[in-house]
Amino acid sequence: MTDSIEGARERARRPEDLSRLVVERLNAGDVDGLVELYESDAVLALPDGVVATGIAEIRAAYARLVADRPVFQPGPQAPALRAGDLALTSSRLPGGTGATVEVARRQPDGTWRWILDQPNVLG
């Protein structure tokens, strides 16, 4: 999804926007757009128990993930828990098979990016 005025990808104006944007970009195979949802030194947990730290590792992880063009469905999202410029976001995975948990930080321009991402805290 793009912002018609700037021609850039939609940015998260609220921490809750991040979960929707990640699903949209996963389904579009938009690796660059996925990376834009993270701070430069963010940490993403991977299914094999390894973590991707920083943009280069996160980019590589998402490139591998979307290579086979899987289809992702959004799950029900809990309201974000905010403390100043930090927010805890969480969603149930479709089918009730797990849950995500993430920490987002408000950026100087008022948008939000994830700094910690655990895509399946129960799995």
mmCIF file with all atom_site columns, C-alpha atoms in Angstrom:
data_model
loop_
_atom_site.group_PDB
_atom_site.id
_atom_site.type_symbol
_atom_site.label_atom_id
_atom_site.label_alt_id
_atom_site.label_comp_id
_atom_site.label_asym_id
_atom_site.label_entity_id
_atom_site.label_seq_id
_atom_site.pdbx_PDB_ins_code
_atom_site.Cartn_x
_atom_site.Cartn_y
_atom_site.Cartn_z
_atom_site.occupancy
_atom_site.B_iso_or_equiv
_atom_site.pdbx_formal_charge
_atom_site.auth_seq_id
_atom_site.auth_comp_id
_atom_site.auth_asym_id
_atom_site.auth_atom_id
_atom_site.pdbx_PDB_model_num
ATOM 1   C CA . MET A 1 1   ? 0.000  0.000   0.000  1.00 0.00 ? 1   MET A CA 1
ATOM 2   C CA . THR A 1 2   ? 1.403  3.413   -0.832 1.00 0.00 ? 2   THR A CA 1
ATOM 3   C CA . ASP A 1 3   ? 0.894  6.913   0.431  1.00 0.00 ? 3   ASP A CA 1
ATOM 4   C CA . SER A 1 4   ? -0.518 8.790   -2.574 1.00 0.00 ? 4   SER A CA 1
ATOM 5   C CA . ILE A 1 5   ? 1.110  12.110  -1.676 1.00 0.00 ? 5   ILE A CA 1
ATOM 6   C CA . GLU A 1 6   ? 4.694  10.927  -1.245 1.00 0.00 ? 6   GLU A CA 1
ATOM 7   C CA . GLY A 1 7   ? 4.583  7.745   -3.360 1.00 0.00 ? 7   GLY A CA 1
ATOM 8   C CA . ALA A 1 8   ? 6.189  5.881   -0.446 1.00 0.00 ? 8   ALA A CA 1
ATOM 9   C CA . ARG A 1 9   ? 4.971  2.815   1.413  1.00 0.00 ? 9   ARG A CA 1
ATOM 10  C CA . GLU A 1 10  ? 2.414  3.337   4.126  1.00 0.00 ? 10  GLU A CA 1
ATOM 11  C CA . ARG A 1 11  ? 4.046  3.907   7.499  1.00 0.00 ? 11  ARG A CA 1
ATOM 12  C CA . ALA A 1 12  ? 2.781  2.793   10.883 1.00 0.00 ? 12  ALA A CA 1
ATOM 13  C CA . ARG A 1 13  ? 1.059  5.790   12.457 1.00 0.00 ? 13  ARG A CA 1
ATOM 14  C CA . ARG A 1 14  ? 0.026  3.644   15.453 1.00 0.00 ? 14  ARG A CA 1
ATOM 15  C CA . PRO A 1 15  ? 1.808  0.613   16.912 1.00 0.00 ? 15  PRO A CA 1
ATOM 16  C CA . GLU A 1 16  ? -1.236 -1.494  15.978 1.00 0.00 ? 16  GLU A CA 1
ATOM 17  C CA . ASP A 1 17  ? -0.607 -0.714  12.287 1.00 0.00 ? 17  ASP A CA 1
ATOM 18  C CA . LEU A 1 18  ? 2.602  -2.768  12.289 1.00 0.00 ? 18  LEU A CA 1
ATOM 19  C CA . SER A 1 19  ? 0.887  -6.171  12.410 1.00 0.00 ? 19  SER A CA 1
ATOM 20  C CA . ARG A 1 20  ? -1.403 -5.311  9.495  1.00 0.00 ? 20  ARG A CA 1
ATOM 21  C CA . LEU A 1 21  ? 1.477  -3.916  7.458  1.00 0.00 ? 21  LEU A CA 1
ATOM 22  C CA . VAL A 1 22  ? 3.689  -6.958  8.043  1.00 0.00 ? 22  VAL A CA 1
ATOM 23  C CA . VAL A 1 23  ? 0.964  -9.328  6.794  1.00 0.00 ? 23  VAL A CA 1
ATOM 24  C CA . GLU A 1 24  ? 0.281  -7.144  3.737  1.00 0.00 ? 24  GLU A CA 1
ATOM 25  C CA . ARG A 1 25  ? 3.983  -6.970  2.876  1.00 0.00 ? 25  ARG A CA 1
ATOM 26  C CA . LEU A 1 26  ? 4.586  -10.676 3.500  1.00 0.00 ? 26  LEU A CA 1
ATOM 27  C CA . ASN A 1 27  ? 1.771  -11.522 1.099  1.00 0.00 ? 27  ASN A CA 1
ATOM 28  C CA . ALA A 1 28  ? 3.136  -9.061  -1.464 1.00 0.00 ? 28  ALA A CA 1
ATOM 29  C CA . GLY A 1 29  ? 6.663  -10.499 -1.151 1.00 0.00 ? 29  GLY A CA 1
ATOM 30  C CA . ASP A 1 30  ? 7.851  -6.962  -0.343 1.00 0.00 ? 30  ASP A CA 1
ATOM 31  C CA . VAL A 1 31  ? 11.124 -7.571  1.507  1.00 0.00 ? 31  VAL A CA 1
ATOM 32  C CA . ASP A 1 32  ? 12.165 -3.904  1.430  1.00 0.00 ? 32  ASP A CA 1
ATOM 33  C CA . GLY A 1 33  ? 8.780  -2.917  2.841  1.00 0.00 ? 33  GLY A CA 1
ATOM 34  C CA . LEU A 1 34  ? 9.099  -5.507  5.605  1.00 0.00 ? 34  LEU A CA 1
ATOM 35  C CA . VAL A 1 35  ? 12.531 -4.196  6.580  1.00 0.00 ? 35  VAL A CA 1
ATOM 36  C CA . GLU A 1 36  ? 11.109 -0.659  6.810  1.00 0.00 ? 36  GLU A CA 1
ATOM 37  C CA . LEU A 1 37  ? 8.952  -1.829  9.737  1.00 0.00 ? 37  LEU A CA 1
ATOM 38  C CA . TYR A 1 38  ? 12.054 -2.372  11.922 1.00 0.00 ? 38  TYR A CA 1
ATOM 39  C CA . GLU A 1 39  ? 14.651 -0.139  13.541 1.00 0.00 ? 39  GLU A CA 1
ATOM 40  C CA . SER A 1 40  ? 18.185 -0.598  12.211 1.00 0.00 ? 40  SER A CA 1
ATOM 41  C CA . ASP A 1 41  ? 19.312 -2.633  15.243 1.00 0.00 ? 41  ASP A CA 1
ATOM 42  C CA . ALA A 1 42  ? 16.080 -4.606  15.733 1.00 0.00 ? 42  ALA A CA 1
ATOM 43  C CA . VAL A 1 43  ? 15.994 -8.281  16.682 1.00 0.00 ? 43  VAL A CA 1
ATOM 44  C CA . LEU A 1 44  ? 13.684 -10.810 14.982 1.00 0.00 ? 44  LEU A CA 1
ATOM 45  C CA . ALA A 1 45  ? 13.257 -14.330 16.389 1.00 0.00 ? 45  ALA A CA 1
ATOM 46  C CA . LEU A 1 46  ? 13.383 -17.039 13.713 1.00 0.00 ? 46  LEU A CA 1
ATOM 47  C CA . PRO A 1 47  ? 11.538 -20.383 13.831 1.00 0.00 ? 47  PRO A CA 1
ATOM 48  C CA . ASP A 1 48  ? 14.741 -22.409 14.289 1.00 0.00 ? 48  ASP A CA 1
ATOM 49  C CA . GLY A 1 49  ? 15.584 -20.648 17.563 1.00 0.00 ? 49  GLY A CA 1
ATOM 50  C CA . VAL A 1 50  ? 18.134 -18.335 15.943 1.00 0.00 ? 50  VAL A CA 1
ATOM 51  C CA . VAL A 1 51  ? 17.685 -14.559 15.928 1.00 0.00 ? 51  VAL A CA 1
ATOM 52  C CA . ALA A 1 52  ? 18.208 -12.092 13.113 1.00 0.00 ? 52  ALA A CA 1
ATOM 53  C CA . THR A 1 53  ? 19.867 -8.942  14.455 1.00 0.00 ? 53  THR A CA 1
ATOM 54  C CA . GLY A 1 54  ? 19.975 -5.753  12.416 1.00 0.00 ? 54  GLY A CA 1
ATOM 55  C CA . ILE A 1 55  ? 18.560 -4.871  9.028  1.00 0.00 ? 55  ILE A CA 1
ATOM 56  C CA . ALA A 1 56  ? 20.868 -7.073  6.912  1.00 0.00 ? 56  ALA A CA 1
ATOM 57  C CA . GLU A 1 57  ? 19.972 -10.241 8.842  1.00 0.00 ? 57  GLU A CA 1
ATOM 58  C CA . ILE A 1 58  ? 16.270 -9.329  8.984  1.00 0.00 ? 58  ILE A CA 1
ATOM 59  C CA . ARG A 1 59  ? 16.285 -8.679  5.219  1.00 0.00 ? 59  ARG A CA 1
ATOM 60  C CA . ALA A 1 60  ? 17.900 -12.083 4.564  1.00 0.00 ? 60  ALA A CA 1
ATOM 61  C CA . ALA A 1 61  ? 15.398 -13.846 6.831  1.00 0.00 ? 61  ALA A CA 1
ATOM 62  C CA . TYR A 1 62  ? 12.415 -12.274 5.081  1.00 0.00 ? 62  TYR A CA 1
ATOM 63  C CA . ALA A 1 63  ? 13.901 -12.931 1.632  1.00 0.00 ? 63  ALA A CA 1
ATOM 64  C CA . ARG A 1 64  ? 14.060 -16.643 2.514  1.00 0.00 ? 64  ARG A CA 1
ATOM 65  C CA . LEU A 1 65  ? 10.557 -16.598 3.994  1.00 0.00 ? 65  LEU A CA 1
ATOM 66  C CA . VAL A 1 66  ? 8.790  -15.009 1.013  1.00 0.00 ? 66  VAL A CA 1
ATOM 67  C CA . ALA A 1 67  ? 10.763 -16.887 -1.671 1.00 0.00 ? 67  ALA A CA 1
ATOM 68  C CA . ASP A 1 68  ? 8.079  -19.596 -1.893 1.00 0.00 ? 68  ASP A CA 1
ATOM 69  C CA . ARG A 1 69  ? 5.266  -16.999 -1.826 1.00 0.00 ? 69  ARG A CA 1
ATOM 70  C CA . PRO A 1 70  ? 3.369  -18.322 1.201  1.00 0.00 ? 70  PRO A CA 1
ATOM 71  C CA . VAL A 1 71  ? 0.046  -16.687 2.073  1.00 0.00 ? 71  VAL A CA 1
ATOM 72  C CA . PHE A 1 72  ? -0.353 -15.239 5.556  1.00 0.00 ? 72  PHE A CA 1
ATOM 73  C CA . GLN A 1 73  ? -3.620 -14.485 7.344  1.00 0.00 ? 73  GLN A CA 1
ATOM 74  C CA . PRO A 1 74  ? -3.919 -11.856 10.071 1.00 0.00 ? 74  PRO A CA 1
ATOM 75  C CA . GLY A 1 75  ? -4.954 -13.009 13.498 1.00 0.00 ? 75  GLY A CA 1
ATOM 76  C CA . PRO A 1 76  ? -6.900 -11.105 16.140 1.00 0.00 ? 76  PRO A CA 1
ATOM 77  C CA . GLN A 1 77  ? -4.789 -8.329  17.600 1.00 0.00 ? 77  GLN A CA 1
ATOM 78  C CA . ALA A 1 78  ? -4.724 -7.208  21.229 1.00 0.00 ? 78  ALA A CA 1
ATOM 79  C CA . PRO A 1 79  ? -4.714 -3.464  21.933 1.00 0.00 ? 79  PRO A CA 1
ATOM 80  C CA . ALA A 1 80  ? -1.169 -2.119  22.200 1.00 0.00 ? 80  ALA A CA 1
ATOM 81  C CA . LEU A 1 81  ? 0.142  -1.521  25.700 1.00 0.00 ? 81  LEU A CA 1
ATOM 82  C CA . ARG A 1 82  ? 1.964  1.830   25.669 1.00 0.00 ? 82  ARG A CA 1
ATOM 83  C CA . ALA A 1 83  ? 4.533  3.408   27.962 1.00 0.00 ? 83  ALA A CA 1
ATOM 84  C CA . GLY A 1 84  ? 5.774  6.684   26.523 1.00 0.00 ? 84  GLY A CA 1
ATOM 85  C CA . ASP A 1 85  ? 7.583  5.975   23.251 1.00 0.00 ? 85  ASP A CA 1
ATOM 86  C CA . LEU A 1 86  ? 7.414  2.183   23.683 1.00 0.00 ? 86  LEU A CA 1
ATOM 87  C CA . ALA A 1 87  ? 4.538  -0.142  22.886 1.00 0.00 ? 87  ALA A CA 1
ATOM 88  C CA . LEU A 1 88  ? 3.954  -3.864  23.341 1.00 0.00 ? 88  LEU A CA 1
ATOM 89  C CA . THR A 1 89  ? 1.977  -5.363  20.458 1.00 0.00 ? 89  THR A CA 1
ATOM 90  C CA . SER A 1 90  ? 0.538  -8.847  20.224 1.00 0.00 ? 90  SER A CA 1
ATOM 91  C CA . SER A 1 91  ? -1.669 -10.947 17.937 1.00 0.00 ? 91  SER A CA 1
ATOM 92  C CA . ARG A 1 92  ? -3.082 -14.457 18.068 1.00 0.00 ? 92  ARG A CA 1
ATOM 93  C CA . LEU A 1 93  ? -2.034 -16.586 15.131 1.00 0.00 ? 93  LEU A CA 1
ATOM 94  C CA . PRO A 1 94  ? -4.908 -17.807 12.928 1.00 0.00 ? 94  PRO A CA 1
ATOM 95  C CA . GLY A 1 95  ? -6.375 -21.048 14.216 1.00 0.00 ? 95  GLY A CA 1
ATOM 96  C CA . GLY A 1 96  ? -5.236 -20.293 17.765 1.00 0.00 ? 96  GLY A CA 1
ATOM 97  C CA . THR A 1 97  ? -1.891 -22.045 17.200 1.00 0.00 ? 97  THR A CA 1
ATOM 98  C CA . GLY A 1 98  ? 0.189  -19.401 18.936 1.00 0.00 ? 98  GLY A CA 1
ATOM 99  C CA . ALA A 1 99  ? 0.692  -15.711 19.474 1.00 0.00 ? 99  ALA A CA 1
ATOM 100 C CA . THR A 1 100 ? 3.100  -12.995 18.437 1.00 0.00 ? 100 THR A CA 1
ATOM 101 C CA . VAL A 1 101 ? 4.658  -10.427 20.731 1.00 0.00 ? 101 VAL A CA 1
ATOM 102 C CA . GLU A 1 102 ? 6.602  -7.360  19.664 1.00 0.00 ? 102 GLU A CA 1
ATOM 103 C CA . VAL A 1 103 ? 8.049  -4.179  21.126 1.00 0.00 ? 103 VAL A CA 1
ATOM 104 C CA . ALA A 1 104 ? 7.719  -1.041  19.022 1.00 0.00 ? 104 ALA A CA 1
ATOM 105 C CA . ARG A 1 105 ? 9.273  2.381   19.473 1.00 0.00 ? 105 ARG A CA 1
ATOM 106 C CA . ARG A 1 106 ? 7.881  5.725   18.357 1.00 0.00 ? 106 ARG A CA 1
ATOM 107 C CA . GLN A 1 107 ? 10.213 7.369   15.859 1.00 0.00 ? 107 GLN A CA 1
ATOM 108 C CA . PRO A 1 108 ? 11.083 11.099  15.863 1.00 0.00 ? 108 PRO A CA 1
ATOM 109 C CA . ASP A 1 109 ? 8.542  11.668  13.045 1.00 0.00 ? 109 ASP A CA 1
ATOM 110 C CA . GLY A 1 110 ? 5.748  10.059  15.121 1.00 0.00 ? 110 GLY A CA 1
ATOM 111 C CA . THR A 1 111 ? 5.627  6.762   13.217 1.00 0.00 ? 111 THR A CA 1
ATOM 112 C CA . TRP A 1 112 ? 6.328  3.380   14.838 1.00 0.00 ? 112 TRP A CA 1
ATOM 113 C CA . ARG A 1 113 ? 8.856  0.611   14.150 1.00 0.00 ? 113 ARG A CA 1
ATOM 114 C CA . TRP A 1 114 ? 9.503  -2.686  15.847 1.00 0.00 ? 114 TRP A CA 1
ATOM 115 C CA . ILE A 1 115 ? 12.678 -3.176  17.865 1.00 0.00 ? 115 ILE A CA 1
ATOM 116 C CA . LEU A 1 116 ? 11.899 -6.713  19.108 1.00 0.00 ? 116 LEU A CA 1
ATOM 117 C CA . ASP A 1 117 ? 9.795  -9.266  17.243 1.00 0.00 ? 117 ASP A CA 1
ATOM 118 C CA . GLN A 1 118 ? 8.868  -12.739 18.446 1.00 0.00 ? 118 GLN A CA 1
ATOM 119 C CA . PRO A 1 119 ? 6.526  -14.112 15.708 1.00 0.00 ? 119 PRO A CA 1
ATOM 120 C CA . ASN A 1 120 ? 5.418  -17.130 17.739 1.00 0.00 ? 120 ASN A CA 1
ATOM 121 C CA . VAL A 1 121 ? 5.976  -16.842 21.464 1.00 0.00 ? 121 VAL A CA 1
ATOM 122 C CA . LEU A 1 122 ? 4.107  -20.093 22.155 1.00 0.00 ? 122 LEU A CA 1
ATOM 123 C CA . GLY A 1 123 ? 5.561  -22.213 19.338 1.00 0.00 ? 123 GLY A CA 1
#
